[in-house]
Structure formats: C-alpha cells, structure tokens
C-alpha cells in the first residue's frame, strides 16, 4: 500500500512542478523602474497594484493626419492618480529618441480611468514611419508601458 501512495505523491509533485515551469515572467516595466519583478516587489508579492505602480501606462494610441503633421490621441491608465500625484503628461518620440511633442496634463484623472486626450499638430519629419508614446508621472518622470504606432501615409 505504501508504494502506490508514494508513487501517486511523486506523480502529483512532478505534474505540479511541470505546470509551473512553462509560465512566462511579466515583461511590462510599468510598475517598477528596472523591468522584471523581483521577490521584494510588492506587485510580485500580490500587494495592491495601485501602491506599487510608479508610472502611468499608455494603453492605446491613435494617430491621424497628413504627412508631417499629426493628431495623436492617447489613452493612459494611472489608477494611482490623486491630486497629490498623477500622470501629468506624455511625449511622442521617434525611433532614434528624438522628441517630436510633449503634452502636459494640468490635473489628476482620479475619477476617469483610463482617460483619453488628444495632442494636435505634432510635427514629425518625412521619413519617420513610426512614433512611440511614453507617459510621465508627476513624481517619477517618464516610464511605464509605452505604445509604438505606424504613422498614416
């Protein structure tokens, strides 16, 4: 009776271990400053995500306009927003890091999450095919999840 029980326990352990081995680690750096989460990260420990998030996440970007001048509509998630600390803007950059536009937000959006705003007349040189939008936190600066989009031609 002992051998079948030991075999069953061993098989169960092997099954559980194999199931955990294939899981991917988060690649989103929105909740810390350095990328992957470590054991000391409150987000990795299951703590309140709002407390751990240091930067706003850009969740959607839509670009319209003609070659050279574009309107950039950005949706940002910053569930930690309060009047004391909030997502206070974003920037539009090219593949080489050149900043083509910065948009400032004058107040928090605590009761509107996620929120969407449009930056008009962003000048992007001919030959640049895509832009990246990165959010800014009033205390921690730029960071979080970004979005890269192709420009309409």
mmCIF file of C-alpha atoms in Angstrom:
data_model
loop_
_atom_site.group_PDB
_atom_site.id
_atom_site.type_symbol
_atom_site.label_atom_id
_atom_site.label_comp_id
_atom_site.label_asym_id
_atom_site.label_seq_id
_atom_site.Cartn_x
_atom_site.Cartn_y
_atom_site.Cartn_z
ATOM 1 C CA UNK A 1 0.000 0.000 0.000
ATOM 2 C CA UNK A 2 2.894 2.385 0.700
ATOM 3 C CA UNK A 3 4.471 2.105 -2.754
ATOM 4 C CA UNK A 4 1.327 3.131 -4.692
ATOM 5 C CA UNK A 5 0.800 6.086 -2.316
ATOM 6 C CA UNK A 6 4.420 7.229 -2.711
ATOM 7 C CA UNK A 7 4.151 6.835 -6.480
ATOM 8 C CA UNK A 8 0.932 8.871 -6.514
ATOM 9 C CA UNK A 9 2.516 11.666 -4.437
ATOM 10 C CA UNK A 10 5.617 11.695 -6.657
ATOM 11 C CA UNK A 11 3.457 11.864 -9.812
ATOM 12 C CA UNK A 12 1.391 14.714 -8.348
ATOM 13 C CA UNK A 13 4.564 16.651 -7.425
ATOM 14 C CA UNK A 14 6.038 16.136 -10.903
ATOM 15 C CA UNK A 15 2.792 17.289 -12.529
ATOM 16 C CA UNK A 16 2.648 20.471 -10.429
ATOM 17 C CA UNK A 17 6.308 21.273 -10.991
ATOM 18 C CA UNK A 18 5.954 20.840 -14.768
ATOM 19 C CA UNK A 19 2.890 23.096 -14.828
ATOM 20 C CA UNK A 20 4.751 25.979 -13.175
ATOM 21 C CA UNK A 21 7.892 25.689 -15.318
ATOM 22 C CA UNK A 22 6.258 26.995 -18.518
ATOM 23 C CA UNK A 23 4.912 30.274 -17.140
ATOM 24 C CA UNK A 24 6.310 33.489 -18.605
ATOM 25 C CA UNK A 25 7.587 36.319 -16.430
ATOM 26 C CA UNK A 26 5.946 39.718 -16.927
ATOM 27 C CA UNK A 27 7.811 41.885 -19.428
ATOM 28 C CA UNK A 28 5.899 45.054 -18.584
ATOM 29 C CA UNK A 29 8.062 47.583 -16.743
ATOM 30 C CA UNK A 30 5.178 49.825 -15.821
ATOM 31 C CA UNK A 31 5.236 49.113 -12.113
ATOM 32 C CA UNK A 32 8.934 49.470 -11.371
ATOM 33 C CA UNK A 33 11.972 51.225 -12.725
ATOM 34 C CA UNK A 34 14.038 48.320 -13.922
ATOM 35 C CA UNK A 35 11.948 45.783 -15.794
ATOM 36 C CA UNK A 36 11.369 42.336 -14.316
ATOM 37 C CA UNK A 37 9.803 41.982 -10.894
ATOM 38 C CA UNK A 38 11.872 40.619 -8.040
ATOM 39 C CA UNK A 39 10.835 38.855 -4.867
ATOM 40 C CA UNK A 40 10.834 42.129 -2.915
ATOM 41 C CA UNK A 41 8.498 43.862 -5.354
ATOM 42 C CA UNK A 42 5.054 44.422 -3.786
ATOM 43 C CA UNK A 43 3.416 43.843 -7.191
ATOM 44 C CA UNK A 44 5.066 40.429 -7.431
ATOM 45 C CA UNK A 45 4.028 39.593 -3.861
ATOM 46 C CA UNK A 46 0.356 40.191 -4.680
ATOM 47 C CA UNK A 47 0.148 43.536 -2.856
ATOM 48 C CA UNK A 48 -2.132 46.294 -4.068
ATOM 49 C CA UNK A 49 -1.074 47.116 -7.653
ATOM 50 C CA UNK A 50 -2.027 50.786 -7.245
ATOM 51 C CA UNK A 51 0.529 51.210 -4.445
ATOM 52 C CA UNK A 52 3.314 49.611 -6.492
ATOM 53 C CA UNK A 53 2.761 51.430 -9.784
ATOM 54 C CA UNK A 54 5.336 54.171 -10.308
ATOM 55 C CA UNK A 55 4.436 55.262 -13.841
ATOM 56 C CA UNK A 56 1.334 55.606 -16.000
ATOM 57 C CA UNK A 57 0.721 53.048 -18.739
ATOM 58 C CA UNK A 58 -0.044 54.106 -22.304
ATOM 59 C CA UNK A 59 -2.738 51.612 -23.267
ATOM 60 C CA UNK A 60 -3.786 52.907 -26.696
ATOM 61 C CA UNK A 61 -2.588 55.396 -29.314
ATOM 62 C CA UNK A 62 -4.354 56.557 -32.461
ATOM 63 C CA UNK A 63 -2.639 58.828 -34.983
ATOM 64 C CA UNK A 64 -4.409 60.765 -37.705
ATOM 65 C CA UNK A 65 -3.354 63.489 -40.086
ATOM 66 C CA UNK A 66 -1.262 64.065 -43.152
ATOM 67 C CA UNK A 67 2.385 63.516 -43.902
ATOM 68 C CA UNK A 68 4.280 65.743 -41.489
ATOM 69 C CA UNK A 69 1.576 66.958 -39.063
ATOM 70 C CA UNK A 70 -0.418 64.552 -36.920
ATOM 71 C CA UNK A 71 -3.003 64.491 -34.163
ATOM 72 C CA UNK A 72 -2.085 61.918 -31.515
ATOM 73 C CA UNK A 73 -4.908 60.519 -29.371
ATOM 74 C CA UNK A 74 -3.571 58.791 -26.253
ATOM 75 C CA UNK A 75 -5.308 56.625 -23.660
ATOM 76 C CA UNK A 76 -3.489 56.420 -20.330
ATOM 77 C CA UNK A 77 -4.115 54.237 -17.299
ATOM 78 C CA UNK A 78 -2.882 55.579 -13.975
ATOM 79 C CA UNK A 79 -5.069 54.018 -11.279
ATOM 80 C CA UNK A 80 -2.933 55.603 -8.562
ATOM 81 C CA UNK A 81 -3.995 59.151 -9.580
ATOM 82 C CA UNK A 82 -4.688 61.591 -6.750
ATOM 83 C CA UNK A 83 -4.456 65.384 -6.643
ATOM 84 C CA UNK A 84 -1.047 64.949 -4.961
ATOM 85 C CA UNK A 85 0.449 62.547 -7.555
ATOM 86 C CA UNK A 86 -0.792 61.748 -11.021
ATOM 87 C CA UNK A 87 0.013 61.130 -14.668
ATOM 88 C CA UNK A 88 0.940 64.631 -15.752
ATOM 89 C CA UNK A 89 1.734 64.140 -19.424
ATOM 90 C CA UNK A 90 3.310 62.163 -22.230
ATOM 91 C CA UNK A 91 5.845 62.540 -25.010
ATOM 92 C CA UNK A 92 5.903 61.456 -28.635
ATOM 93 C CA UNK A 93 9.308 60.222 -29.805
ATOM 94 C CA UNK A 94 10.846 58.828 -32.963
ATOM 95 C CA UNK A 95 12.782 55.572 -33.304
ATOM 96 C CA UNK A 96 16.043 57.404 -32.563
ATOM 97 C CA UNK A 97 14.673 59.018 -29.381
ATOM 98 C CA UNK A 98 14.033 62.454 -30.874
ATOM 99 C CA UNK A 99 11.121 64.111 -29.045
ATOM 100 C CA UNK A 100 8.542 65.450 -31.524
ATOM 101 C CA UNK A 101 5.973 66.541 -28.982
ATOM 102 C CA UNK A 102 5.201 66.735 -25.285
ATOM 103 C CA UNK A 103 1.727 67.060 -23.831
ATOM 104 C CA UNK A 104 1.125 68.390 -20.319
ATOM 105 C CA UNK A 105 -1.834 67.406 -18.161
ATOM 106 C CA UNK A 106 -2.711 70.033 -15.559
ATOM 107 C CA UNK A 107 -4.634 67.862 -13.071
ATOM 108 C CA UNK A 108 -5.304 64.306 -11.963
ATOM 109 C CA UNK A 109 -7.850 61.976 -13.564
ATOM 110 C CA UNK A 110 -8.642 60.008 -10.418
ATOM 111 C CA UNK A 111 -12.303 59.541 -11.313
ATOM 112 C CA UNK A 112 -11.703 58.853 -15.026
ATOM 113 C CA UNK A 113 -9.600 55.739 -15.561
ATOM 114 C CA UNK A 114 -8.339 55.093 -18.114
ATOM 115 C CA UNK A 115 -8.607 58.505 -19.753
ATOM 116 C CA UNK A 116 -8.101 59.701 -23.339
ATOM 117 C CA UNK A 117 -6.794 63.051 -24.582
ATOM 118 C CA UNK A 118 -5.582 64.350 -27.957
ATOM 119 C CA UNK A 119 -2.428 66.286 -28.778
ATOM 120 C CA UNK A 120 -2.897 68.224 -32.021
ATOM 121 C CA UNK A 121 -0.358 69.268 -34.648
ATOM 122 C CA UNK A 122 2.631 67.092 -33.757
ATOM 123 C CA UNK A 123 5.279 67.740 -36.416
ATOM 124 C CA UNK A 124 7.149 64.599 -37.492
ATOM 125 C CA UNK A 125 9.777 64.762 -40.257
ATOM 126 C CA UNK A 126 9.218 62.991 -43.558
ATOM 127 C CA UNK A 127 10.907 59.606 -43.500
ATOM 128 C CA UNK A 128 9.912 58.784 -39.916
ATOM 129 C CA UNK A 129 7.449 55.898 -40.158
ATOM 130 C CA UNK A 130 6.533 55.312 -36.522
ATOM 131 C CA UNK A 131 6.392 57.064 -33.166
ATOM 132 C CA UNK A 132 6.383 55.896 -29.547
ATOM 133 C CA UNK A 133 4.275 57.455 -26.804
ATOM 134 C CA UNK A 134 5.522 57.328 -23.209
ATOM 135 C CA UNK A 135 3.644 58.554 -20.140
ATOM 136 C CA UNK A 136 5.012 60.774 -17.368
ATOM 137 C CA UNK A 137 4.337 60.646 -13.630
ATOM 138 C CA UNK A 138 4.380 63.891 -11.616
ATOM 139 C CA UNK A 139 6.867 62.417 -9.097
ATOM 140 C CA UNK A 140 8.815 59.754 -11.003
ATOM 141 C CA UNK A 141 9.069 61.208 -14.502
ATOM 142 C CA UNK A 142 8.834 59.171 -17.702
ATOM 143 C CA UNK A 143 8.332 55.425 -17.681
ATOM 144 C CA UNK A 144 5.769 52.662 -17.748
ATOM 145 C CA UNK A 145 4.224 50.803 -20.630
ATOM 146 C CA UNK A 146 4.696 52.549 -23.980
ATOM 147 C CA UNK A 147 2.988 52.141 -27.339
ATOM 148 C CA UNK A 148 4.622 52.390 -30.749
ATOM 149 C CA UNK A 149 2.414 53.077 -33.769
ATOM 150 C CA UNK A 150 2.965 53.447 -37.506
ATOM 151 C CA UNK A 151 2.151 56.852 -38.978
ATOM 152 C CA UNK A 152 -0.563 57.074 -41.638
ATOM 153 C CA UNK A 153 0.739 57.875 -45.121
#
